[in-house]
DNA sequence: GCAATAGTGTCTATCAGACATTATTTA
DNA sequence: TAAATAATGTCTGATAGACACTATTGC
C-alpha cells in the first residue's frame, strides 16, 4: 500500500475571512478588490497565506483581520468556519483554505489610504444571489458563513456581537431581522428576550435617544448558550411543514 | 509588508476520522493502535496524509474510512468537522489535520486479518474522560465530534444514521439516550417522533421480534431538518463557553 | 395637539412533561 | 398465568404567536 520512499504531499495553506456586520439594518460583508491575478479586479473575501510555517492558523486569521480589514480580532467574535480544499478551487495550484467567520458591530467604511483601502462593505444578499460576483469559491464560503450565523442566532447569544457594547432591544431585533431575513413582532421579541435570563443585562440608567420614547440600554449578559433557543419563524423550508 | 521573493510556506495535510456508532446501547468510537512513532502503541483516531497533491480532502477521508475502518463512505454519514492546525500539535512538524465526523450503524468488531485489524470500537465516554488516552490532540477532536453529533440530533435527522436501513422507534430512542446521555420518556418520545412529519416513515408491515410485543419498523424519511427540533432535556448547564 | 418609538398586558393554540392504560407477544 | 415491551390517551403548565393598549419622548 505504501512505497518505501513515499512521502506525503505538501499544500499551501490560506485563510479566508467572512466578516459580517450590520449597516443601515442590512447584513453586509467585507469584500476586497483583488489587485493581482487570478481574478484581478474581482471582489473576494479578505484572506491570505500563512506567513511562515510556524504561524498558527487562527493567528493568521487575526493578522489578516488587522491587515486587510483594519479590525482587532480580540474585540470581535471570530470562529473557524470550515476548510475548503477541492483540488481545482484555485488555478495557481493546490491551495487549501481555512475559512473563519467574524462578526463585527456596525462600522464605518474602511478609510481610504489605510491598509484596508481596498476593502468595502457590500450587501450580503447581493453577494449571495450573484448580483455581486466573487472570486474562487468565495460565494460558497460566504453562504456557509451566513448560514452559520443564522443558525447560531437561534441558540447562542451571537446576536450581541453585531452590536456595540451597549444596545437597545430594538437594535438587537434588527440584527435578528436582518440576518434571518424575516420580520419579528417587537412585543413578542421583547417578552422573549427578557425571559431568557442572562442573555442581556441592563446597562445603567442611560437611554438611547432617537425619535420617539428613549430606549433602555443593555449589554451582553454572561449567557452564551440560549436555553430555550430563539425560534426562527417558519420560512417553509426543507422537506415540508409540520403537524 | 511583503518581500519581493517571499513565498508562502507549505504544510503537510492529514485527515482524521471521528467514527461514531452505537453498540450495546453505548456510544462508541473507532480507534486504532499506532504502529509507528510518535505515540507508538497508543490509541488514536483513524487517519492519514493525503495520498498525493491532487487528492480531494473528502476523498482522502473516504479512503481512510475504507483502509483503516473497512467502511464504505457512500453508505454512511460523513461530514467535515473542523481543522486542527496548532503549530505544535504534531512533533514531526507542521501537520494540519482536517477532521471528519462519520456516523455508522451498529457494526461488529473489525475482523482480525483485514486492513482494519488494528481498529477496535471503544467507549466514547472512556476516551472523553481520559480513562483511555489518545495520541496528539485527538481527545479534543473527539470531544468536538461528539458535541457536533449531540447538537445535530436536535435539529436534523442524523439519529437515523446510527441505525440500519430499518429500525424501531425504541431503537431510535436508544440513539438519543446514548448520545445525549439522558433518559427519555418512551411515550413522549413516541408521540413527538410521530408528530414530526417526514422524519421517519413506516417500512412495510414487518415487525421486529424481541421479547415483548413486536415493534413496527420504520425507515428514514425525506426530511433532514427537524421542524420543530427535538429538545434535549435540561442538564442544568451553561454559564458561559463556546468553541 | 400629533407622530413616533418604547414598553406592558391578554388571549389562545400548541406542545413538552408527567403519568395511566391498553395491546400483543414470549416464556 | 406472568413478564416484557409496544402503542395510545389524558391532563397540565409553559410558551409562541397574534394583537390592544399605555408610556414617554420630539415636533
Short mmCIF file of C-alpha atoms (C1' of nucleotides) in Angstrom, two decimals:
data_model
loop_
_atom_site.label_atom_id
_atom_site.label_comp_id
_atom_site.label_asym_id
_atom_site.label_seq_id
_atom_site.Cartn_x
_atom_site.Cartn_y
_atom_site.Cartn_z
CA UNK A 1 0.00 0.00 0.00
CA UNK A 2 2.81 2.44 0.79
CA UNK A 3 6.06 2.53 -1.11
CA UNK A 4 9.27 2.69 0.81
CA UNK A 5 10.19 6.13 -0.41
CA UNK A 6 6.71 7.63 -0.45
CA UNK A 7 6.37 10.92 1.33
CA UNK A 8 3.23 12.93 1.92
CA UNK A 9 2.48 15.82 -0.44
CA UNK A 10 2.62 19.38 0.81
CA UNK A 11 -0.05 22.01 0.19
CA UNK A 12 -0.25 25.75 0.53
CA UNK A 13 -2.45 26.89 3.38
CA UNK A 14 -4.53 30.05 3.27
CA UNK A 15 -7.14 31.66 5.48
CA UNK A 16 -10.24 33.45 4.20
CA UNK A 17 -12.48 35.66 6.27
CA UNK A 18 -16.23 36.06 6.20
CA UNK A 19 -16.64 39.31 8.10
CA UNK A 20 -20.27 40.19 8.71
CA UNK A 21 -21.77 43.32 10.16
CA UNK A 22 -25.00 45.27 10.21
CA UNK A 23 -25.14 48.63 8.46
CA UNK A 24 -28.38 50.51 7.88
CA UNK A 25 -30.23 47.46 9.17
CA UNK A 26 -28.78 45.32 6.38
CA UNK A 27 -26.45 42.38 6.62
CA UNK A 28 -23.19 43.30 4.96
CA UNK A 29 -19.93 41.52 4.25
CA UNK A 30 -16.46 42.97 3.87
CA UNK A 31 -15.02 42.35 0.42
CA UNK A 32 -11.73 43.34 -1.14
CA UNK A 33 -10.90 44.07 -4.74
CA UNK A 34 -8.17 41.74 -5.92
CA UNK A 35 -5.09 43.55 -7.17
CA UNK A 36 -3.35 40.52 -8.65
CA UNK A 37 -4.16 37.56 -10.83
CA UNK A 38 -6.06 35.32 -10.76
CA UNK A 39 -9.40 37.14 -10.65
CA UNK A 40 -7.64 40.52 -10.75
CA UNK A 41 -10.21 43.24 -10.25
CA UNK A 42 -12.86 40.90 -8.96
CA UNK A 43 -14.22 41.01 -5.44
CA UNK A 44 -13.15 38.41 -2.93
CA UNK A 45 -13.17 37.64 0.74
CA UNK A 46 -10.22 39.06 2.65
CA UNK A 47 -7.54 36.48 3.28
CA UNK A 48 -4.08 35.28 2.53
CA UNK A 49 -1.43 32.67 3.05
CA UNK A 50 0.21 31.69 6.28
CA UNK A 51 3.15 33.99 6.93
CA UNK A 52 5.52 31.19 7.79
CA UNK A 53 5.46 27.52 8.67
CA UNK A 54 5.24 28.27 12.37
CA UNK A 55 2.26 30.61 12.30
CA UNK A 56 -0.89 29.35 14.00
CA UNK A 57 -3.91 29.29 11.70
CA UNK A 58 -6.13 31.35 13.98
CA UNK A 59 -3.27 33.79 14.43
CA UNK A 60 -3.14 34.13 10.67
CA UNK A 61 -6.86 34.87 10.66
CA UNK A 62 -6.32 37.57 13.26
CA UNK A 63 -3.45 39.01 11.27
CA UNK A 64 -5.50 39.19 8.07
CA UNK A 65 -8.31 40.76 10.04
CA UNK A 66 -5.91 43.51 11.04
CA UNK A 67 -4.08 43.89 7.75
CA UNK A 68 -6.97 43.66 5.33
CA UNK A 69 -9.89 44.93 7.37
CA UNK A 70 -8.20 47.10 9.98
CA UNK A 71 -10.09 45.23 12.68
CA UNK A 72 -8.90 43.98 16.04
CA UNK A 73 -9.61 40.29 16.36
CA UNK A 74 -9.56 40.41 20.15
CA UNK A 75 -12.52 42.79 20.13
CA UNK A 76 -14.87 40.81 17.97
CA UNK A 77 -16.29 37.37 17.54
CA UNK A 78 -14.07 35.06 15.49
CA UNK A 79 -14.61 31.36 14.91
CA UNK A 80 -13.40 28.78 12.48
CA UNK A 81 -15.99 28.12 9.80
CA UNK A 82 -14.84 25.31 7.53
CA UNK A 83 -11.97 24.20 5.34
CA UNK A 84 -12.16 24.28 1.56
CA UNK A 85 -9.73 22.09 -0.28
CA UNK A 86 -11.08 20.97 -3.64
CA UNK A 87 -8.06 20.36 -5.89
CA UNK A 88 -9.26 22.77 -8.60
CA UNK A 89 -10.52 25.58 -6.39
CA UNK A 90 -7.51 27.79 -7.13
CA UNK A 91 -5.89 27.91 -10.59
CA UNK A 92 -2.49 28.60 -9.04
CA UNK A 93 -2.24 25.11 -7.61
CA UNK A 94 -3.19 23.14 -4.57
CA UNK A 95 -4.29 25.72 -2.07
CA UNK A 96 -6.30 24.68 0.95
CA UNK A 97 -8.15 27.46 2.69
CA UNK A 98 -9.37 27.52 6.27
CA UNK A 99 -12.30 29.93 6.41
CA UNK A 100 -13.15 31.94 9.51
CA UNK A 101 -16.33 33.74 10.42
CA UNK A 102 -16.07 37.14 12.09
CA UNK A 103 -18.94 39.19 13.45
CA UNK A 104 -18.38 42.91 13.95
CA UNK A 105 -20.55 45.74 15.25
CA UNK A 106 -21.66 48.31 12.70
CA UNK A 107 -18.61 50.14 11.45
CA UNK A 108 -17.89 52.97 9.04
CA UNK A 109 -16.47 52.36 5.60
CA UNK A 110 -12.76 51.45 5.77
CA UNK A 111 -10.65 54.58 5.46
CA UNK A 112 -9.01 55.21 2.11
CA UNK A 113 -5.26 55.28 2.49
CA UNK A 114 -5.20 52.72 5.25
CA UNK A 115 -4.05 49.16 4.79
CA UNK A 116 -7.67 48.26 4.28
CA UNK A 117 -8.17 50.79 1.49
CA UNK A 118 -9.27 48.12 -0.96
CA UNK A 119 -11.95 46.81 1.37
CA UNK A 120 -15.59 47.84 1.36
CA UNK A 121 -18.85 46.69 2.90
CA UNK A 122 -21.25 45.08 0.45
CA UNK A 123 -24.74 43.68 0.71
CA UNK A 124 -24.57 40.05 1.76
CA UNK A 125 -27.72 39.32 -0.21
CA UNK A 126 -26.22 40.74 -3.39
CA UNK A 127 -23.14 38.60 -2.98
CA UNK A 128 -25.18 35.50 -2.19
CA UNK A 129 -27.58 35.95 -5.09
CA UNK A 130 -24.82 36.54 -7.59
CA UNK A 131 -25.56 40.22 -8.25
CA UNK A 132 -22.04 40.70 -6.96
CA UNK A 133 -19.66 38.09 -8.34
CA UNK A 134 -16.97 36.69 -6.11
CA UNK A 135 -13.63 35.12 -6.95
CA UNK A 136 -12.78 31.44 -6.42
CA UNK A 137 -15.35 29.51 -4.36
CA UNK A 138 -15.92 32.51 -2.12
CA UNK A 139 -19.64 32.67 -2.78
CA UNK A 140 -19.97 29.23 -1.35
CA UNK A 141 -17.83 30.15 1.63
CA UNK A 142 -19.96 33.23 2.22
CA UNK A 143 -23.12 31.15 2.02
CA UNK A 144 -21.75 28.77 4.63
CA UNK A 145 -20.77 31.70 6.84
CA UNK A 146 -24.17 33.36 6.64
CA UNK A 147 -25.89 30.07 7.33
CA UNK A 148 -23.65 29.54 10.35
CA UNK A 149 -24.55 32.97 11.65
CA UNK A 150 -28.25 32.31 11.10
CA UNK A 151 -28.10 29.04 12.97
CA UNK A 152 -26.09 30.43 15.85
CA UNK A 153 -28.50 33.30 16.39
CA UNK A 154 -31.00 30.66 17.38
CA UNK A 155 -29.19 29.03 20.25
CA UNK A 156 -26.36 31.33 21.20
CA UNK A 157 -26.02 34.96 22.19
CA UNK A 158 -24.11 35.69 18.97
CA UNK A 159 -26.53 38.48 18.07
CA UNK A 160 -24.90 40.78 20.60
CA UNK A 161 -21.65 40.53 18.61
CA UNK A 162 -23.35 42.60 15.90
CA UNK A 163 -23.96 45.40 18.42
CA UNK A 164 -21.73 47.79 20.29
CA UNK A 165 -21.01 47.37 23.98
CA UNK A 166 -24.46 48.71 24.78
CA UNK A 167 -27.58 48.42 22.68
CA UNK A 168 -31.32 48.65 22.81
CA UNK A 169 -33.71 45.79 22.42
CA UNK A 170 -34.94 47.07 19.11
CA UNK A 171 -31.37 47.23 17.83
CA UNK A 172 -30.99 43.60 18.76
CA UNK A 173 -34.24 42.86 16.99
CA UNK A 174 -32.88 44.47 13.84
CA UNK A 175 -29.97 42.03 13.99
CA UNK A 176 -32.30 39.06 14.03
CA UNK A 177 -34.47 40.51 11.30
CA UNK A 178 -31.56 41.34 9.01
CA UNK A 179 -29.68 38.08 9.44
CA UNK A 180 -32.74 35.86 9.27
CA UNK A 181 -34.46 38.00 6.66
CA UNK A 182 -37.76 37.99 8.47
CA UNK A 183 -39.96 40.44 10.37
CA UNK A 184 -40.45 39.84 14.07
CA UNK A 185 -43.14 41.15 16.39
CA UNK A 186 -41.47 43.72 18.67
CA UNK A 187 -43.70 42.88 21.62
CA UNK A 188 -43.13 39.14 21.49
CA UNK A 189 -39.45 39.72 20.85
CA UNK A 190 -39.24 41.97 23.89
CA UNK A 191 -41.01 39.46 26.11
CA UNK A 192 -38.93 36.54 24.84
CA UNK A 193 -35.65 38.38 25.34
CA UNK A 194 -36.45 39.41 28.88
CA UNK A 195 -37.41 35.82 29.63
CA UNK A 196 -34.01 34.34 28.73
CA UNK A 197 -32.09 35.02 31.91
CA UNK A 198 -28.52 36.18 31.43
CA UNK A 199 -28.81 36.92 27.72
CA UNK A 200 -28.88 40.67 28.15
CA UNK A 201 -28.48 42.72 31.32
CA UNK A 202 -29.44 46.35 31.95
CA UNK A 203 -26.68 48.88 31.37
CA UNK A 204 -27.25 51.62 33.91
CA UNK A 205 -29.95 54.21 33.54
CA UNK A 206 -28.81 55.71 30.25
CA UNK A 207 -31.21 55.83 27.37
CA UNK A 208 -30.76 55.92 23.66
CA UNK A 209 -32.50 58.94 22.18
CA UNK A 210 -33.73 58.88 18.63
CA UNK A 211 -37.19 59.93 17.57
CA UNK A 212 -39.79 58.53 19.93
CA UNK A 213 -39.53 57.48 23.54
CA UNK A 214 -35.91 56.89 24.58
CA UNK A 215 -35.00 53.23 24.92
CA UNK A 216 -33.26 51.43 27.75
CA UNK A 217 -29.74 50.28 27.15
CA UNK A 218 -28.46 46.76 27.73
CA UNK A 219 -25.20 44.94 27.42
CA UNK A 220 -24.41 41.30 26.70
CA UNK A 221 -25.00 39.05 29.69
CA UNK A 222 -22.97 36.07 30.90
CA UNK A 223 -25.03 33.51 29.00
CA UNK A 224 -23.70 32.34 25.66
CA UNK A 225 -25.93 29.31 25.08
CA UNK A 226 -29.62 30.13 24.85
CA UNK A 227 -31.99 27.92 26.77
CA UNK A 228 -34.63 27.77 25.40
CA UNK A 229 -33.48 28.94 21.97
CA UNK A 230 -34.80 31.83 19.94
CA UNK A 231 -37.15 30.41 17.36
CA UNK A 232 -36.63 31.27 13.72
CA UNK A 233 -40.04 31.64 12.07
CA UNK A 234 -41.09 29.03 9.55
CA UNK A 235 -39.85 30.08 6.14
CA UNK A 236 -41.48 26.99 4.58
CA UNK A 237 -38.13 25.40 4.06
CA UNK A 238 -36.87 21.87 3.51
CA UNK A 239 -39.00 18.74 3.35
CA UNK A 240 -42.22 20.46 4.29
CA UNK A 241 -44.23 21.87 7.14
CA UNK A 242 -45.18 20.47 10.50
CA UNK A 243 -48.02 18.56 12.09
CA UNK B 1 4.93 44.16 4.33
CA UNK B 2 5.78 41.50 1.75
CA UNK B 3 9.29 40.96 0.46
CA UNK B 4 9.85 40.55 -3.23
CA UNK B 5 10.97 36.96 -3.02
CA UNK B 6 8.69 35.84 -0.25
CA UNK B 7 6.76 32.68 -0.96
CA UNK B 8 4.08 31.07 1.13
CA UNK B 9 5.10 28.15 3.38
CA UNK B 10 3.84 24.66 2.66
CA UNK B 11 2.33 22.33 5.21
CA UNK B 12 1.50 18.64 5.36
CA UNK B 13 -2.20 17.90 5.25
CA UNK B 14 -3.80 14.99 7.05
CA UNK B 15 -7.34 13.82 7.69
CA UNK B 16 -8.56 12.33 10.95
CA UNK B 17 -11.81 10.48 11.41
CA UNK B 18 -14.22 10.50 14.33
CA UNK B 19 -16.30 7.42 13.58
CA UNK B 20 -19.19 7.00 15.98
CA UNK B 21 -21.60 4.15 16.33
CA UNK B 22 -23.93 2.57 18.85
CA UNK B 23 -23.10 -0.84 20.26
CA UNK B 24 -24.96 -2.36 23.19
CA UNK B 25 -26.77 0.95 23.60
CA UNK B 26 -23.48 2.75 24.21
CA UNK B 27 -21.82 5.43 22.13
CA UNK B 28 -18.57 4.05 20.79
CA UNK B 29 -15.75 5.39 18.68
CA UNK B 30 -13.39 3.55 16.37
CA UNK B 31 -9.77 3.82 17.49
CA UNK B 32 -6.57 2.38 16.05
CA UNK B 33 -3.40 1.37 17.81
CA UNK B 34 -0.48 3.28 16.39
CA UNK B 35 2.25 1.08 14.94
CA UNK B 36 4.82 3.81 14.44
CA UNK B 37 6.28 6.73 16.31
CA UNK B 38 5.28 9.17 17.60
CA UNK B 39 2.85 7.74 20.17
CA UNK B 40 3.67 4.19 19.07
CA UNK B 41 1.33 1.78 20.81
CA UNK B 42 -1.09 4.48 21.87
CA UNK B 43 -4.66 4.74 20.62
CA UNK B 44 -5.58 7.33 18.04
CA UNK B 45 -8.30 8.29 15.63
CA UNK B 46 -8.01 6.65 12.21
CA UNK B 47 -6.46 8.96 9.66
CA UNK B 48 -3.53 9.73 7.46
CA UNK B 49 -1.94 12.04 4.96
CA UNK B 50 -3.22 12.98 1.57
CA UNK B 51 -2.11 10.41 -0.95
CA UNK B 52 -0.93 12.97 -3.47
CA UNK B 53 -1.22 16.65 -4.17
CA UNK B 54 -4.27 16.14 -6.37
CA UNK B 55 -6.38 14.15 -3.93
CA UNK B 56 -9.53 15.84 -2.72
CA UNK B 57 -9.73 16.13 1.07
CA UNK B 58 -13.10 14.46 1.37
CA UNK B 59 -11.88 11.73 -0.97
CA UNK B 60 -8.98 11.18 1.39
CA UNK B 61 -11.45 10.88 4.26
CA UNK B 62 -13.38 8.26 2.32
CA UNK B 63 -10.20 6.41 1.50
CA UNK B 64 -9.09 6.30 5.13
CA UNK B 65 -12.57 5.15 6.08
CA UNK B 66 -12.09 2.20 3.76
CA UNK B 67 -8.46 1.46 4.52
CA UNK B 68 -8.46 1.89 8.27
CA UNK B 69 -12.01 1.06 9.21
CA UNK B 70 -13.16 -1.16 6.35
CA UNK B 71 -16.22 1.05 5.94
CA UNK B 72 -17.87 2.33 2.78
CA UNK B 73 -18.14 6.10 2.91
CA UNK B 74 -21.00 6.19 0.42
CA UNK B 75 -23.14 4.15 2.82
CA UNK B 76 -22.80 6.27 5.89
CA UNK B 77 -22.99 9.83 7.09
CA UNK B 78 -19.76 11.75 6.60
CA UNK B 79 -19.25 15.45 7.20
CA UNK B 80 -16.34 17.74 7.75
CA UNK B 81 -15.89 18.54 11.42
CA UNK B 82 -13.12 21.08 11.87
CA UNK B 83 -9.48 21.74 11.07
CA UNK B 84 -6.74 21.48 13.66
CA UNK B 85 -3.54 23.27 12.91
CA UNK B 86 -1.74 24.36 16.04
CA UNK B 87 1.98 24.51 15.19
CA UNK B 88 2.99 22.11 17.96
CA UNK B 89 0.21 19.57 17.65
CA UNK B 90 2.44 17.01 15.96
CA UNK B 91 6.10 16.53 16.98
CA UNK B 92 7.01 15.53 13.41
CA UNK B 93 6.48 19.05 12.13
CA UNK B 94 3.78 21.29 10.76
CA UNK B 95 0.89 18.97 10.11
CA UNK B 96 -2.56 20.40 9.63
CA UNK B 97 -5.39 17.94 10.06
CA UNK B 98 -8.90 18.22 8.66
CA UNK B 99 -11.15 16.16 10.90
CA UNK B 100 -14.27 14.42 9.63
CA UNK B 101 -17.21 13.05 11.56
CA UNK B 102 -18.69 9.75 10.43
CA UNK B 103 -21.80 8.10 11.83
CA UNK B 104 -22.25 4.39 11.26
CA UNK B 105 -24.95 1.89 12.22
CA UNK B 106 -24.01 -0.65 14.86
CA UNK B 107 -21.34 -2.90 13.44
CA UNK B 108 -19.36 -5.93 14.59
CA UNK B 109 -15.78 -5.68 15.73
CA UNK B 110 -13.40 -5.19 12.77
CA UNK B 111 -12.16 -8.58 11.55
CA UNK B 112 -8.62 -9.56 12.53
CA UNK B 113 -6.51 -10.04 9.44
CA UNK B 114 -8.28 -7.34 7.44
CA UNK B 115 -6.82 -3.97 6.65
CA UNK B 116 -8.65 -2.67 9.71
CA UNK B 117 -7.14 -5.25 12.03
CA UNK B 118 -5.68 -2.62 14.32
CA UNK B 119 -9.02 -0.90 14.77
CA UNK B 120 -11.48 -1.50 17.57
CA UNK B 121 -14.60 0.08 19.00
CA UNK B 122 -14.10 1.82 22.33
CA UNK B 123 -16.39 3.61 24.73
CA UNK B 124 -16.65 7.25 23.74
CA UNK B 125 -17.12 8.22 27.38
CA UNK B 126 -13.91 6.48 28.39
CA UNK B 127 -11.98 8.28 25.67
CA UNK B 128 -13.54 11.62 26.55
CA UNK B 129 -12.93 11.30 30.27
CA UNK B 130 -9.31 10.25 29.84
CA UNK B 131 -9.73 6.64 31.02
CA UNK B 132 -8.48 5.83 27.52
CA UNK B 133 -5.61 8.09 26.48
CA UNK B 134 -5.41 9.29 22.93
CA UNK B 135 -2.46 10.43 20.84
CA UNK B 136 -1.90 14.01 19.67
CA UNK B 137 -4.89 16.33 20.18
CA UNK B 138 -7.29 13.54 19.32
CA UNK B 139 -9.20 13.76 22.58
CA UNK B 140 -10.12 17.31 21.74
CA UNK B 141 -11.10 16.30 18.21
CA UNK B 142 -13.27 13.52 19.60
CA UNK B 143 -14.91 15.92 22.03
CA UNK B 144 -15.76 18.27 19.18
CA UNK B 145 -17.13 15.38 17.14
CA UNK B 146 -19.34 14.12 19.93
CA UNK B 147 -20.60 17.62 20.63
CA UNK B 148 -21.38 18.06 16.92
CA UNK B 149 -23.34 14.81 16.95
CA UNK B 150 -25.23 15.86 20.07
CA UNK B 151 -26.19 19.18 18.57
CA UNK B 152 -27.22 17.73 15.24
CA UNK B 153 -29.52 15.20 16.85
CA UNK B 154 -31.57 18.16 17.96
CA UNK B 155 -32.39 19.72 14.64
CA UNK B 156 -31.54 17.18 11.99
CA UNK B 157 -32.49 13.58 11.26
CA UNK B 158 -28.91 12.47 11.96
CA UNK B 159 -30.11 9.93 14.52
CA UNK B 160 -31.22 7.60 11.75
CA UNK B 161 -27.61 7.36 10.58
CA UNK B 162 -26.88 5.38 13.74
CA UNK B 163 -29.48 2.79 12.70
CA UNK B 164 -29.73 0.29 9.91
CA UNK B 165 -31.99 0.80 6.93
CA UNK B 166 -34.97 -0.10 9.09
CA UNK B 167 -35.35 0.42 12.79
CA UNK B 168 -37.89 0.63 15.56
CA UNK B 169 -38.82 3.73 17.47
CA UNK B 170 -37.26 2.41 20.64
CA UNK B 171 -34.01 1.78 18.77
CA UNK B 172 -34.06 5.41 17.70
CA UNK B 173 -34.74 6.41 21.27
CA UNK B 174 -31.66 4.49 22.38
CA UNK B 175 -29.63 6.58 19.96
CA UNK B 176 -30.82 9.80 21.55
CA UNK B 177 -30.32 8.46 25.04
CA UNK B 178 -26.81 7.17 24.39
CA UNK B 179 -25.56 10.22 22.52
CA UNK B 180 -27.15 12.75 24.82
CA UNK B 181 -26.51 10.71 27.93
CA UNK B 182 -30.02 11.18 29.28
CA UNK B 183 -33.13 9.09 29.83
CA UNK B 184 -36.19 9.93 27.75
CA UNK B 185 -39.83 9.06 28.35
CA UNK B 186 -40.77 6.45 25.73
CA UNK B 187 -44.36 7.69 25.45
CA UNK B 188 -43.48 11.32 24.89
CA UNK B 189 -40.67 10.30 22.56
CA UNK B 190 -43.07 8.19 20.54
CA UNK B 191 -45.62 10.97 20.27
CA UNK B 192 -43.00 13.56 19.40
CA UNK B 193 -41.46 11.44 16.68
CA UNK B 194 -44.77 10.66 15.04
CA UNK B 195 -45.57 14.36 15.07
CA UNK B 196 -42.55 15.41 13.02
CA UNK B 197 -43.79 14.66 9.54
CA UNK B 198 -41.26 13.13 7.19
CA UNK B 199 -38.70 12.26 9.88
CA UNK B 200 -39.48 8.55 9.82
CA UNK B 201 -41.85 6.65 7.56
CA UNK B 202 -43.35 3.17 8.07
CA UNK B 203 -41.39 0.34 6.45
CA UNK B 204 -43.95 -2.20 5.35
CA UNK B 205 -45.71 -4.49 7.75
CA UNK B 206 -42.69 -6.29 9.13
CA UNK B 207 -42.08 -6.25 12.84
CA UNK B 208 -39.02 -6.61 14.94
CA UNK B 209 -39.36 -9.50 17.33
CA UNK B 210 -37.52 -9.45 20.61
CA UNK B 211 -39.07 -10.18 23.96
CA UNK B 212 -42.38 -8.37 24.31
CA UNK B 213 -44.79 -7.14 21.69
CA UNK B 214 -43.16 -6.93 18.24
CA UNK B 215 -42.38 -3.39 17.17
CA UNK B 216 -43.20 -1.65 13.89
CA UNK B 217 -40.33 -0.93 11.59
CA UNK B 218 -39.56 2.45 10.08
CA UNK B 219 -37.00 3.87 7.73
CA UNK B 220 -35.56 7.37 7.42
CA UNK B 221 -37.95 9.83 5.81
CA UNK B 222 -37.25 12.63 3.34
CA UNK B 223 -36.87 15.28 6.00
CA UNK B 224 -33.36 16.14 7.11
CA UNK B 225 -34.02 19.34 9.04
CA UNK B 226 -36.27 18.92 12.05
CA UNK B 227 -39.02 21.43 12.47
CA UNK B 228 -39.67 21.84 15.33
CA UNK B 229 -36.45 20.38 16.77
CA UNK B 230 -36.09 17.55 19.21
CA UNK B 231 -35.47 19.08 22.61
CA UNK B 232 -32.51 17.99 24.64
CA UNK B 233 -33.53 17.91 28.30
CA UNK B 234 -32.04 20.48 30.61
CA UNK B 235 -28.83 19.15 32.08
CA UNK B 236 -28.55 22.27 34.26
CA UNK B 237 -25.80 23.57 32.04
CA UNK B 238 -24.18 26.78 30.98
CA UNK B 239 -22.95 29.99 32.34
CA UNK B 240 -20.51 30.53 29.53
CA UNK B 241 -18.40 28.74 26.99
CA UNK B 242 -18.08 28.49 23.27
CA UNK B 243 -16.00 26.84 20.60
"C1'" DG C 1 -52.10 68.55 19.95
"C1'" DC C 2 -49.59 64.61 16.55
"C1'" DA C 3 -46.14 61.31 15.17
"C1'" DA C 4 -43.05 58.02 16.56
"C1'" DT C 5 -40.98 54.67 19.21
"C1'" DA C 6 -40.74 52.12 23.89
"C1'" DG C 7 -42.73 49.12 26.92
"C1'" DT C 8 -46.78 46.10 29.09
"C1'" DG C 9 -50.85 43.09 29.08
"C1'" DT C 10 -54.06 39.50 27.48
"C1'" DC C 11 -55.89 35.76 25.00
"C1'" DT C 12 -55.29 31.23 22.67
"C1'" DA C 13 -53.49 27.28 20.22
"C1'" DT C 14 -49.80 24.37 20.67
"C1'" DC C 15 -46.61 21.45 22.85
"C1'" DA C 16 -43.40 19.34 26.31
"C1'" DG C 17 -43.51 16.75 30.50
"C1'" DA C 18 -45.70 13.83 33.66
"C1'" DC C 19 -48.13 9.58 34.15
"C1'" DA C 20 -52.25 5.73 33.25
"C1'" DT C 21 -53.84 2.43 30.39
"C1'" DT C 22 -54.43 -0.99 26.84
"C1'" DA C 23 -52.29 -4.28 23.31
"C1'" DT C 24 -49.51 -8.06 21.81
"C1'" DT C 25 -46.00 -11.03 22.09
"C1'" DT C 26 -42.74 -14.95 24.66
"C1'" DA C 27 -41.99 -18.00 28.44
"C1'" DT D 1 -50.59 -17.23 34.02
"C1'" DA D 2 -46.66 -13.52 34.42
"C1'" DA D 3 -43.26 -10.67 32.34
"C1'" DA D 4 -41.91 -7.70 28.92
"C1'" DT D 5 -42.21 -4.44 25.52
"C1'" DA D 6 -45.22 -1.65 22.15
"C1'" DA D 7 -48.57 1.66 21.38
"C1'" DT D 8 -52.21 5.12 22.69
"C1'" DG D 9 -54.52 8.51 25.78
"C1'" DT D 10 -55.12 12.31 29.24
"C1'" DC D 11 -54.02 16.15 31.95
"C1'" DT D 12 -51.38 20.38 32.93
"C1'" DG D 13 -48.07 24.06 32.91
"C1'" DA D 14 -45.28 26.73 29.84
"C1'" DT D 15 -44.94 29.46 25.80
"C1'" DA D 16 -45.01 31.25 20.94
"C1'" DG D 17 -47.89 33.98 18.12
"C1'" DA D 18 -51.38 37.35 17.48
"C1'" DC D 19 -52.90 41.79 18.80
"C1'" DA D 20 -54.61 46.07 22.03
"C1'" DC D 21 -53.10 49.20 24.95
"C1'" DT D 22 -50.33 52.62 27.74
"C1'" DA D 23 -45.93 55.49 28.29
"C1'" DT D 24 -42.59 58.92 27.01
"C1'" DT D 25 -40.18 61.48 24.07
"C1'" DG D 26 -39.66 65.37 19.87
"C1'" DC D 27 -42.14 68.32 16.95
#
